[in-house]
Amino acid sequence: QVQLVESGGGLVQAGGSLSVSCAASGRTFSIRTMGWFRQAPGKEREFVSSISWSGGNTYYADSVKGRFTISRDNAKNTVYLQMNSLKPDDTAVYYCAASNIYTTGVLTTTNLYAYWGQGTQVTVSS
């Protein structure tokens, strides 16, 4: 069993920055690819970013490319998402997810992730 806990969400003005993190516990040896998804009210959960086990391969949705940076620290069993130049459209609940799949490629669909955090709210005001 793996547990994921997100933290760092909050309220920020458009153009500002925010960093969210996700700490994993339990049987963390099973974790390979990790990702971030987000979901706004009435919307489908959408892919934001993913990172390979080594951290050497990162991927981003077009909507956040150039503004967000994903990273991980396997010694701390933690994945991070640094969000810069935030826009009101970035407002959502942000979820971290962990997959058992080892790949250097991108995993963009929710069904490929076995473990999910509870989510953290990010609100960007205009």
GROMACS .gro file of N, CA, C and O in nm:
model
  504
    1GLN      N    1   0.083  -0.119   0.000
    1GLN     CA    2   0.000   0.000   0.000
    1GLN      C    3   0.088   0.125   0.000
    1GLN      O    4   0.193   0.127   0.065
    2VAL      N    5   0.046   0.226  -0.074
    2VAL     CA    6   0.114   0.354  -0.083
    2VAL      C    7   0.016   0.464  -0.048
    2VAL      O    8  -0.100   0.464  -0.093
    3GLN      N    9   0.061   0.559   0.033
    3GLN     CA   10  -0.018   0.677   0.065
    3GLN      C   11   0.053   0.800   0.012
    3GLN      O   12   0.174   0.814   0.026
    4LEU      N   13  -0.024   0.892  -0.048
    4LEU     CA   14   0.029   1.016  -0.102
    4LEU      C   15  -0.043   1.132  -0.035
    4LEU      O   16  -0.166   1.132  -0.027
    5VAL      N   17   0.033   1.231   0.011
    5VAL     CA   18  -0.024   1.348   0.077
    5VAL      C   19   0.031   1.474   0.012
    5VAL      O   20   0.152   1.499   0.018
    6GLU      N   21  -0.058   1.553  -0.047
    6GLU     CA   22  -0.019   1.679  -0.109
    6GLU      C   23  -0.021   1.791  -0.006
    6GLU      O   24  -0.097   1.787   0.091
    7SER      N   25   0.060   1.893  -0.031
    7SER     CA   26   0.060   2.012   0.052
    7SER      C   27   0.111   2.130  -0.031
    7SER      O   28   0.170   2.111  -0.137
    8GLY      N   29   0.086   2.250   0.018
    8GLY     CA   30   0.139   2.370  -0.045
    8GLY      C   31   0.041   2.449  -0.129
    8GLY      O   32   0.078   2.553  -0.183
    9GLY      N   33  -0.081   2.401  -0.141
    9GLY     CA   34  -0.179   2.476  -0.216
    9GLY      C   35  -0.220   2.603  -0.144
    9GLY      O   36  -0.187   2.624  -0.027
   10GLY      N   37  -0.290   2.689  -0.214
   10GLY     CA   38  -0.335   2.814  -0.155
   10GLY      C   39  -0.388   2.910  -0.257
   10GLY      O   40  -0.417   2.874  -0.371
   11LEU      N   41  -0.399   3.035  -0.215
   11LEU     CA   42  -0.450   3.143  -0.299
   11LEU      C   43  -0.335   3.231  -0.344
   11LEU      O   44  -0.252   3.273  -0.263
   12VAL      N   45  -0.331   3.260  -0.473
   12VAL     CA   46  -0.226   3.344  -0.529
   12VAL      C   47  -0.285   3.430  -0.639
   12VAL      O   48  -0.380   3.389  -0.707
   13GLN      N   49  -0.232   3.549  -0.657
   13GLN     CA   50  -0.277   3.637  -0.764
   13GLN      C   51  -0.218   3.596  -0.897
   13GLN      O   52  -0.112   3.534  -0.903
   14ALA      N   53  -0.289   3.628  -1.004
   14ALA     CA   54  -0.240   3.599  -1.137
   14ALA      C   55  -0.100   3.656  -1.157
   14ALA      O   56  -0.072   3.769  -1.117
   15GLY      N   57  -0.014   3.576  -1.217
   15GLY     CA   58   0.124   3.615  -1.237
   15GLY      C   59   0.216   3.571  -1.126
   15GLY      O   60   0.340   3.578  -1.141
   16GLY      N   61   0.160   3.524  -1.017
   16GLY     CA   62   0.239   3.481  -0.904
   16GLY      C   63   0.286   3.338  -0.917
   16GLY      O   64   0.264   3.271  -1.018
   17SER      N   65   0.350   3.290  -0.810
   17SER     CA   66   0.407   3.157  -0.808
   17SER      C   67   0.361   3.080  -0.686
   17SER      O   68   0.327   3.138  -0.582
   18LEU      N   69   0.361   2.950  -0.699
   18LEU     CA   70   0.324   2.862  -0.591
   18LEU      C   71   0.391   2.727  -0.614
   18LEU      O   72   0.408   2.685  -0.729
   19SER      N   73   0.429   2.662  -0.507
   19SER     CA   74   0.488   2.530  -0.516
   19SER      C   75   0.406   2.432  -0.434
   19SER      O   76   0.371   2.460  -0.319
   20VAL      N   77   0.373   2.320  -0.494
   20VAL     CA   78   0.303   2.214  -0.423
   20VAL      C   79   0.393   2.092  -0.416
   20VAL      O   80   0.480   2.071  -0.501
   21SER      N   81   0.375   2.012  -0.313
   21SER     CA   82   0.456   1.894  -0.295
   21SER      C   83   0.368   1.776  -0.260
   21SER      O   84   0.253   1.792  -0.218
   22CYS      N   85   0.423   1.658  -0.276
   22CYS     CA   86   0.351   1.535  -0.248
   22CYS      C   87   0.448   1.436  -0.186
   22CYS      O   88   0.547   1.397  -0.249
   23ALA      N   89   0.421   1.395  -0.064
   23ALA     CA   90   0.505   1.300   0.007
   23ALA      C   91   0.441   1.162   0.005
   23ALA      O   92   0.323   1.147   0.037
   24ALA      N   93   0.520   1.063  -0.030
   24ALA     CA   94   0.473   0.926  -0.035
   24ALA      C   95   0.521   0.848   0.086
   24ALA      O   96   0.632   0.868   0.135
   25SER      N   97   0.438   0.759   0.133
   25SER     CA   98   0.474   0.672   0.243
   25SER      C   99   0.417   0.533   0.218
   25SER      O  100   0.339   0.512   0.125
   26GLY      N  101   0.457   0.440   0.299
   26GLY     CA  102   0.414   0.302   0.281
   26GLY      C  103   0.515   0.226   0.197
   26GLY      O  104   0.635   0.242   0.212
   27ARG      N  105   0.465   0.146   0.104
   27ARG     CA  106   0.550   0.062   0.021
   27ARG      C  107   0.598   0.141  -0.100
   27ARG      O  108   0.563   0.113  -0.215
   28THR      N  109   0.683   0.239  -0.072
   28THR     CA  110   0.726   0.333  -0.176
   28THR      C  111   0.821   0.271  -0.278
   28THR      O  112   0.845   0.331  -0.382
   29PHE      N  113   0.872   0.153  -0.248
   29PHE     CA  114   0.961   0.086  -0.344
   29PHE      C  115   0.890   0.054  -0.474
   29PHE      O  116   0.954   0.032  -0.577
   30SER      N  117   0.758   0.049  -0.470
   30SER     CA  118   0.681   0.016  -0.589
   30SER      C  119   0.663   0.134  -0.683
   30SER      O  120   0.618   0.116  -0.796
   31ILE      N  121   0.696   0.254  -0.641
   31ILE     CA  122   0.671   0.374  -0.720
   31ILE      C  123   0.776   0.391  -0.828
   31ILE      O  124   0.896   0.381  -0.803
   32ARG      N  125   0.729   0.420  -0.948
   32ARG     CA  126   0.819   0.455  -1.058
   32ARG      C  127   0.781   0.595  -1.109
   32ARG      O  128   0.814   0.694  -1.047
   33THR      N  129   0.710   0.602  -1.219
   33THR     CA  130   0.665   0.730  -1.270
   33THR      C  131   0.570   0.798  -1.171
   33THR      O  132   0.487   0.732  -1.109
   34MET      N  133   0.584   0.930  -1.158
   34MET     CA  134   0.491   1.008  -1.079
   34MET      C  135   0.437   1.121  -1.164
   34MET      O  136   0.502   1.166  -1.259
   35GLY      N  137   0.318   1.166  -1.129
   35GLY     CA  138   0.256   1.270  -1.208
   35GLY      C  139   0.169   1.362  -1.126
   35GLY      O  140   0.139   1.336  -1.010
   36TRP      N  141   0.133   1.472  -1.190
   36TRP     CA  142   0.039   1.568  -1.134
   36TRP      C  143  -0.079   1.582  -1.229
   36TRP      O  144  -0.060   1.594  -1.350
   37PHE      N  145  -0.198   1.580  -1.173
   37PHE     CA  146  -0.321   1.606  -1.245
   37PHE      C  147  -0.396   1.717  -1.174
   37PHE      O  148  -0.368   1.748  -1.058
   38ARG      N  149  -0.492   1.775  -1.243
   38ARG     CA  150  -0.574   1.877  -1.179
   38ARG      C  151  -0.718   1.864  -1.226
   38ARG      O  152  -0.746   1.813  -1.334
   39GLN      N  153  -0.809   1.912  -1.142
   39GLN     CA  154  -0.950   1.903  -1.173
   39GLN      C  155  -1.022   2.026  -1.120
   39GLN      O  156  -1.019   2.055  -1.001
   40ALA      N  157  -1.085   2.098  -1.211
   40ALA     CA  158  -1.168   2.212  -1.177
   40ALA      C  159  -1.313   2.166  -1.163
   40ALA      O  160  -1.352   2.063  -1.221
   41PRO      N  161  -1.396   2.239  -1.089
   41PRO     CA  162  -1.536   2.200  -1.073
   41PRO      C  163  -1.607   2.183  -1.207
   41PRO      O  164  -1.597   2.269  -1.294
   42GLY      N  165  -1.674   2.070  -1.222
   42GLY     CA  166  -1.746   2.043  -1.344
   42GLY      C  167  -1.661   1.999  -1.461
   42GLY      O  168  -1.712   1.979  -1.571
   43LYS      N  169  -1.531   1.984  -1.439
   43LYS     CA  170  -1.439   1.946  -1.545
   43LYS      C  171  -1.383   1.807  -1.521
   43LYS      O  172  -1.385   1.755  -1.409
   44GLU      N  173  -1.333   1.748  -1.628
   44GLU     CA  174  -1.263   1.621  -1.616
   44GLU      C  175  -1.125   1.642  -1.555
   44GLU      O  176  -1.065   1.749  -1.569
   45ARG      N  177  -1.077   1.541  -1.486
   45ARG     CA  178  -0.942   1.546  -1.435
   45ARG      C  179  -0.845   1.542  -1.553
   45ARG      O  180  -0.856   1.456  -1.640
   46GLU      N  181  -0.750   1.636  -1.555
   46GLU     CA  182  -0.660   1.646  -1.669
   46GLU      C  183  -0.514   1.634  -1.628
   46GLU      O  184  -0.474   1.673  -1.519
   47PHE      N  185  -0.436   1.584  -1.720
   47PHE     CA  186  -0.293   1.568  -1.700
   47PHE      C  187  -0.224   1.702  -1.696
   47PHE      O  188  -0.253   1.791  -1.776
   48VAL      N  189  -0.131   1.717  -1.602
   48VAL     CA  190  -0.051   1.838  -1.591
   48VAL      C  191   0.096   1.810  -1.624
   48VAL      O  192   0.156   1.876  -1.708
   49SER      N  193   0.153   1.710  -1.556
   49SER     CA  194   0.295   1.684  -1.571
   49SER      C  195   0.327   1.545  -1.520
   49SER      O  196   0.255   1.490  -1.436
   50SER      N  197   0.436   1.488  -1.569
   50SER     CA  198   0.484   1.360  -1.518
   50SER      C  199   0.636   1.358  -1.518
   50SER      O  200   0.701   1.435  -1.591
   51ILE      N  201   0.692   1.269  -1.438
   51ILE     CA  202   0.836   1.258  -1.425
   51ILE      C  203   0.874   1.112  -1.408
   51ILE      O  204   0.808   1.036  -1.337
   52SER      N  205   0.980   1.071  -1.476
   52SER     CA  206   1.024   0.933  -1.471
   52SER      C  207   1.092   0.902  -1.338
   52SER      O  208   1.121   0.991  -1.258
   53TRP      N  209   1.119   0.775  -1.316
   53TRP     CA  210   1.177   0.731  -1.189
   53TRP      C  211   1.308   0.803  -1.156
   53TRP      O  212   1.330   0.844  -1.041
   54SER      N  213   1.395   0.818  -1.254
   54SER     CA  214   1.524   0.882  -1.232
   54SER      C  215   1.514   1.034  -1.224
   54SER      O  216   1.609   1.099  -1.180
   55GLY      N  217   1.403   1.088  -1.268
   55GLY     CA  218   1.389   1.232  -1.277
   55GLY      C  219   1.443   1.290  -1.406
   55GLY      O  220   1.432   1.411  -1.428
   56GLY      N  221   1.500   1.205  -1.491
   56GLY     CA  222   1.563   1.253  -1.612
   56GLY      C  223   1.469   1.282  -1.727
   56GLY      O  224   1.511   1.342  -1.826
   57ASN      N  225   1.346   1.240  -1.715
   57ASN     CA  226   1.247   1.262  -1.821
   57ASN      C  227   1.124   1.329  -1.761
   57ASN      O  228   1.061   1.273  -1.671
   58THR      N  229   1.094   1.446  -1.810
   58THR     CA  230   0.979   1.520  -1.762
   58THR      C  231   0.889   1.559  -1.879
   58THR      O  232   0.938   1.583  -1.990
   59TYR      N  233   0.760   1.567  -1.852
   59TYR     CA  234   0.663   1.598  -1.955
   59TYR      C  235   0.558   1.693  -1.899
   59TYR      O  236   0.524   1.688  -1.780
   60TYR      N  237   0.505   1.777  -1.987
   60TYR     CA  238   0.410   1.878  -1.945
   60TYR      C  239   0.297   1.892  -2.045
   60TYR      O  240   0.316   1.878  -2.166
   61ALA      N  241   0.179   1.919  -1.993
   61ALA     CA  242   0.069   1.956  -2.080
   61ALA      C  243   0.101   2.087  -2.149
   61ALA      O  244   0.170   2.173  -2.093
   62ASP      N  245   0.051   2.104  -2.270
   62ASP     CA  246   0.078   2.227  -2.344
   62ASP      C  247   0.035   2.351  -2.266
   62ASP      O  248   0.098   2.457  -2.277
   63SER      N  249  -0.070   2.339  -2.188
   63SER     CA  250  -0.124   2.453  -2.117
   63SER      C  251  -0.032   2.506  -2.007
   63SER      O  252  -0.047   2.621  -1.964
   64VAL      N  253   0.062   2.424  -1.960
   64VAL     CA  254   0.151   2.465  -1.852
   64VAL      C  255   0.297   2.467  -1.892
   64VAL      O  256   0.382   2.512  -1.813
   65LYS      N  257   0.327   2.423  -2.011
   65LYS     CA  258   0.465   2.415  -2.057
   65LYS      C  259   0.532   2.552  -2.053
   65LYS      O  260   0.477   2.651  -2.099
   66GLY      N  261   0.653   2.555  -1.997
   66GLY     CA  262   0.726   2.679  -1.983
   66GLY      C  263   0.697   2.755  -1.856
   66GLY      O  264   0.770   2.850  -1.823
   67ARG      N  265   0.592   2.716  -1.785
   67ARG     CA  266   0.554   2.783  -1.661
   67ARG      C  267   0.571   2.694  -1.538
   67ARG      O  268   0.602   2.743  -1.430
   68PHE      N  269   0.546   2.565  -1.555
   68PHE     CA  270   0.553   2.470  -1.444
   68PHE      C  271   0.678   2.384  -1.456
   68PHE      O  272   0.725   2.354  -1.566
   69THR      N  273   0.731   2.342  -1.342
   69THR     CA  274   0.846   2.253  -1.338
   69THR      C  275   0.821   2.142  -1.238
   69THR      O  276   0.791   2.169  -1.121
   70ILE      N  277   0.833   2.018  -1.283
   70ILE     CA  278   0.817   1.903  -1.195
   70ILE      C  279   0.956   1.852  -1.156
   70ILE      O  280   1.050   1.855  -1.235
   71SER      N  281   0.968   1.805  -1.033
   71SER     CA  282   1.093   1.747  -0.986
   71SER      C  283   1.061   1.643  -0.880
   71SER      O  284   0.949   1.636  -0.830
   72ARG      N  285   1.159   1.562  -0.847
   72ARG     CA  286   1.138   1.462  -0.743
   72ARG      C  287   1.266   1.439  -0.665
   72ARG      O  288   1.377   1.460  -0.715
   73ASP      N  289   1.249   1.397  -0.542
   73ASP     CA  290   1.359   1.361  -0.454
   73ASP      C  291   1.325   1.223  -0.399
   73ASP      O  292   1.247   1.211  -0.304
   74ASN      N  293   1.383   1.121  -0.459
   74ASN     CA  294   1.348   0.985  -0.420
   74ASN      C  295   1.394   0.951  -0.278
   74ASN      O  296   1.333   0.867  -0.212
   75ALA      N  297   1.501   1.015  -0.232
   75ALA     CA  298   1.546   0.993  -0.095
   75ALA      C  299   1.442   1.039   0.006
   75ALA      O  300   1.433   0.985   0.116
   76LYS      N  301   1.363   1.140  -0.033
   76LYS     CA  302   1.257   1.190   0.053
   76LYS      C  303   1.120   1.140   0.011
   76LYS      O  304   1.019   1.177   0.071
   77ASN      N  305   1.116   1.058  -0.093
   77ASN     CA  306   0.990   1.006  -0.146
   77ASN      C  307   0.890   1.118  -0.173
   77ASN      O  308   0.771   1.108  -0.139
   78THR      N  309   0.939   1.222  -0.237
   78THR     CA  310   0.859   1.342  -0.257
   78THR      C  311   0.870   1.390  -0.402
   78THR      O  312   0.978   1.388  -0.461
   79VAL      N  313   0.758   1.434  -0.456
   79VAL     CA  314   0.754   1.496  -0.587
   79VAL      C  315   0.702   1.639  -0.570
   79VAL      O  316   0.618   1.666  -0.484
   80TYR      N  317   0.754   1.730  -0.652
   80TYR     CA  318   0.722   1.871  -0.640
   80TYR      C  319   0.669   1.924  -0.774
   80TYR      O  320   0.701   1.873  -0.880
   81LEU      N  321   0.591   2.028  -0.764
   81LEU     CA  322   0.548   2.101  -0.882
   81LEU      C  323   0.561   2.250  -0.854
   81LEU      O  324   0.486   2.305  -0.773
   82GLN      N  325   0.658   2.313  -0.919
   82GLN     CA  326   0.677   2.456  -0.908
   82GLN      C  327   0.594   2.523  -1.016
   82GLN      O  328   0.612   2.495  -1.135
   83MET      N  329   0.506   2.612  -0.977
   83MET     CA  330   0.414   2.677  -1.069
   83MET      C  331   0.443   2.826  -1.072
   83MET      O  332   0.429   2.895  -0.970
   84ASN      N  333   0.482   2.875  -1.188
   84ASN     CA  334   0.512   3.017  -1.207
   84ASN      C  335   0.415   3.077  -1.307
   84ASN      O  336   0.350   3.007  -1.383
   85SER      N  337   0.410   3.209  -1.309
   85SER     CA  338   0.324   3.282  -1.402
   85SER      C  339   0.183   3.226  -1.403
   85SER      O  340   0.124   3.199  -1.508
   86LEU      N  341   0.127   3.210  -1.286
   86LEU     CA  342  -0.003   3.144  -1.273
   86LEU      C  343  -0.114   3.227  -1.335
   86LEU      O  344  -0.112   3.350  -1.331
   87LYS      N  345  -0.211   3.157  -1.391
   87LYS     CA  346  -0.327   3.216  -1.456
   87LYS      C  347  -0.454   3.171  -1.386
   87LYS      O  348  -0.455   3.064  -1.324
   88PRO      N  349  -0.561   3.248  -1.396
   88PRO     CA  350  -0.688   3.202  -1.337
   88PRO      C  351  -0.732   3.064  -1.385
   88PRO      O  352  -0.793   2.989  -1.308
   89ASP      N  353  -0.700   3.030  -1.509
   89ASP     CA  354  -0.736   2.899  -1.561
   89ASP      C  355  -0.661   2.784  -1.494
   89ASP      O  356  -0.697   2.668  -1.512
   90ASP      N  357  -0.558   2.816  -1.418
   90ASP     CA  358  -0.486   2.714  -1.343
   90ASP      C  359  -0.559   2.674  -1.215
   90ASP      O  360  -0.518   2.579  -1.147
   91THR      N  361  -0.663   2.747  -1.179
   91THR     CA  362  -0.739   2.717  -1.058
   91THR      C  363  -0.800   2.578  -1.066
   91THR      O  364  -0.873   2.546  -1.160
   92ALA      N  365  -0.769   2.496  -0.968
   92ALA     CA  366  -0.816   2.358  -0.966
   92ALA      C  367  -0.769   2.291  -0.838
   92ALA      O  368  -0.686   2.346  -0.765
   93VAL      N  369  -0.820   2.173  -0.813
   93VAL     CA  370  -0.762   2.085  -0.714
   93VAL      C  371  -0.651   2.007  -0.783
   93VAL      O  372  -0.674   1.944  -0.886
   94TYR      N  373  -0.533   2.012  -0.726
   94TYR     CA  374  -0.418   1.944  -0.784
   94TYR      C  375  -0.393   1.813  -0.710
   94TYR      O  376  -0.383   1.810  -0.587
   95TYR      N  377  -0.384   1.706  -0.786
   95TYR     CA  378  -0.363   1.573  -0.733
   95TYR      C  379  -0.229   1.517  -0.778
   95TYR      O  380  -0.195   1.526  -0.896
   96CYS      N  381  -0.156   1.459  -0.686
   96CYS     CA  382  -0.038   1.384  -0.727
   96CYS      C  383  -0.076   1.238  -0.742
   96CYS      O  384  -0.171   1.189  -0.681
   97ALA      N  385  -0.003   1.169  -0.826
   97ALA     CA  386  -0.031   1.030  -0.854
   97ALA      C  387   0.100   0.955  -0.875
   97ALA      O  388   0.199   1.012  -0.920
   98ALA      N  389   0.098   0.828  -0.841
   98ALA     CA  390   0.215   0.743  -0.854
   98ALA      C  391   0.179   0.618  -0.933
   98ALA      O  392   0.074   0.558  -0.911
   99SER      N  393   0.269   0.581  -1.023
   99SER     CA  394   0.250   0.464  -1.106
   99SER      C  395   0.358   0.361  -1.077
   99SER      O  396   0.472   0.396  -1.045
  100ASN      N  397   0.324   0.234  -1.093
  100ASN     CA  398   0.421   0.126  -1.084
  100ASN      C  399   0.494   0.104  -1.216
  100ASN      O  400   0.584   0.022  -1.223
  101ILE      N  401   0.455   0.176  -1.319
  101ILE     CA  402   0.510   0.155  -1.453
  101ILE      C  403   0.644   0.224  -1.467
  101ILE      O  404   0.657   0.344  -1.442
  102TYR      N  405   0.745   0.147  -1.508
  102TYR     CA  406   0.876   0.203  -1.536
  102TYR      C  407   0.881   0.239  -1.683
  102TYR      O  408   0.869   0.153  -1.771
  103THR      N  409   0.900   0.366  -1.711
  103THR     CA  410   0.911   0.413  -1.849
  103THR      C  411   0.982   0.547  -1.850
  103THR      O  412   0.976   0.623  -1.753
  104THR      N  413   1.052   0.573  -1.959
  104THR     CA  414   1.108   0.706  -1.981
  104THR      C  415   1.011   0.794  -2.057
  104THR      O  416   1.040   0.912  -2.080
  105GLY      N  417   0.899   0.738  -2.098
  105GLY     CA  418   0.799   0.811  -2.172
  105GLY      C  419   0.698   0.877  -2.080
  105GLY      O  420   0.707   0.873  -1.958
  106VAL      N  421   0.599   0.937  -2.143
  106VAL     CA  422   0.498   1.012  -2.069
  106VAL      C  423   0.378   0.922  -2.040
  106VAL      O  424   0.338   0.840  -2.123
  107LEU      N  425   0.323   0.936  -1.920
  107LEU     CA  426   0.199   0.871  -1.881
  107LEU      C  427   0.097   0.980  -1.854
  107LEU      O  428   0.109   1.053  -1.756
  108THR      N  429  -0.003   0.989  -1.939
  108THR     CA  430  -0.095   1.102  -1.934
  108THR      C  431  -0.236   1.067  -1.888
  108THR      O  432  -0.316   1.158  -1.863
  109THR      N  433  -0.269   0.940  -1.875
  109THR     CA  434  -0.405   0.901  -1.842
  109THR      C  435  -0.414   0.847  -1.701
  109THR      O  436  -0.324   0.779  -1.651
  110THR      N  437  -0.526   0.875  -1.635
  110THR     CA  438  -0.541   0.842  -1.494
  110THR      C  439  -0.536   0.693  -1.465
  110THR      O  440  -0.491   0.653  -1.357
  111ASN      N  441  -0.579   0.612  -1.561
  111ASN     CA  442  -0.583   0.468  -1.538
  111ASN      C  443  -0.445   0.406  -1.526
  111ASN      O  444  -0.432   0.291  -1.481
  112LEU      N  445  -0.341   0.476  -1.564
  112LEU     CA  446  -0.205   0.425  -1.557
  112LEU      C  447  -0.139   0.451  -1.422
  112LEU      O  448  -0.026   0.408  -1.400
  113TYR      N  449  -0.208   0.520  -1.334
  113TYR     CA  450  -0.155   0.551  -1.201
  113TYR      C  451  -0.232   0.473  -1.095
  113TYR      O  452  -0.355   0.481  -1.088
  114ALA      N  453  -0.159   0.403  -1.011
  114ALA     CA  454  -0.221   0.315  -0.912
  114ALA      C  455  -0.258   0.388  -0.783
  114ALA      O  456  -0.351   0.346  -0.713
  115TYR      N  457  -0.186   0.496  -0.751
  115TYR     CA  458  -0.203   0.562  -0.622
  115TYR      C  459  -0.229   0.710  -0.641
  115TYR      O  460  -0.169   0.774  -0.727
  116TRP      N  461  -0.316   0.765  -0.556
  116TRP     CA  462  -0.356   0.905  -0.565
  116TRP      C  463  -0.359   0.971  -0.429
  116TRP      O  464  -0.394   0.909  -0.329
  117GLY      N  465  -0.321   1.098  -0.428
  117GLY     CA  466  -0.335   1.178  -0.308
  117GLY      C  467  -0.474   1.234  -0.295
  117GLY      O  468  -0.561   1.215  -0.381
  118GLN      N  469  -0.498   1.307  -0.185
  118GLN     CA  470  -0.630   1.363  -0.157
  118GLN      C  471  -0.655   1.493  -0.231
  118GLN      O  472  -0.770   1.539  -0.237
  119GLY      N  473  -0.552   1.553  -0.285
  119GLY     CA  474  -0.565   1.678  -0.358
  119GLY      C  475  -0.539   1.800  -0.272
  119GLY      O  476  -0.561   1.799  -0.151
  120THR      N  477  -0.491   1.905  -0.334
  120THR     CA  478  -0.471   2.033  -0.267
  120THR      C  479  -0.524   2.144  -0.357
  120THR      O  480  -0.501   2.144  -0.478
  121GLN      N  481  -0.597   2.237  -0.299
  121GLN     CA  482  -0.663   2.343  -0.376
  121GLN      C  483  -0.563   2.452  -0.413
  121GLN      O  484  -0.492   2.505  -0.327
  122VAL      N  485  -0.562   2.487  -0.540
  122VAL     CA  486  -0.486   2.601  -0.590
  122VAL      C  487  -0.584   2.698  -0.653
  122VAL      O  488  -0.657   2.661  -0.746
  123THR      N  489  -0.589   2.819  -0.601
  123THR     CA  490  -0.680   2.920  -0.653
  123THR      C  491  -0.600   3.041  -0.699
  123THR      O  492  -0.522   3.097  -0.622
  124VAL      N  493  -0.620   3.080  -0.824
  124VAL     CA  494  -0.550   3.194  -0.882
  124VAL      C  495  -0.653   3.302  -0.909
  124VAL      O  496  -0.745   3.284  -0.989
  125SER      N  497  -0.638   3.414  -0.843
  125SER     CA  498  -0.731   3.525  -0.858
  125SER      C  499  -0.685   3.620  -0.966
  125SER      O  500  -0.565   3.635  -0.993
  126SER      N  501  -0.782   3.686  -1.030
  126SER     CA  502  -0.752   3.782  -1.135
  126SER      C  503  -0.746   3.923  -1.082
  126SER      O  504  -0.694   4.013  -1.146
   0.00000   0.00000   0.00000
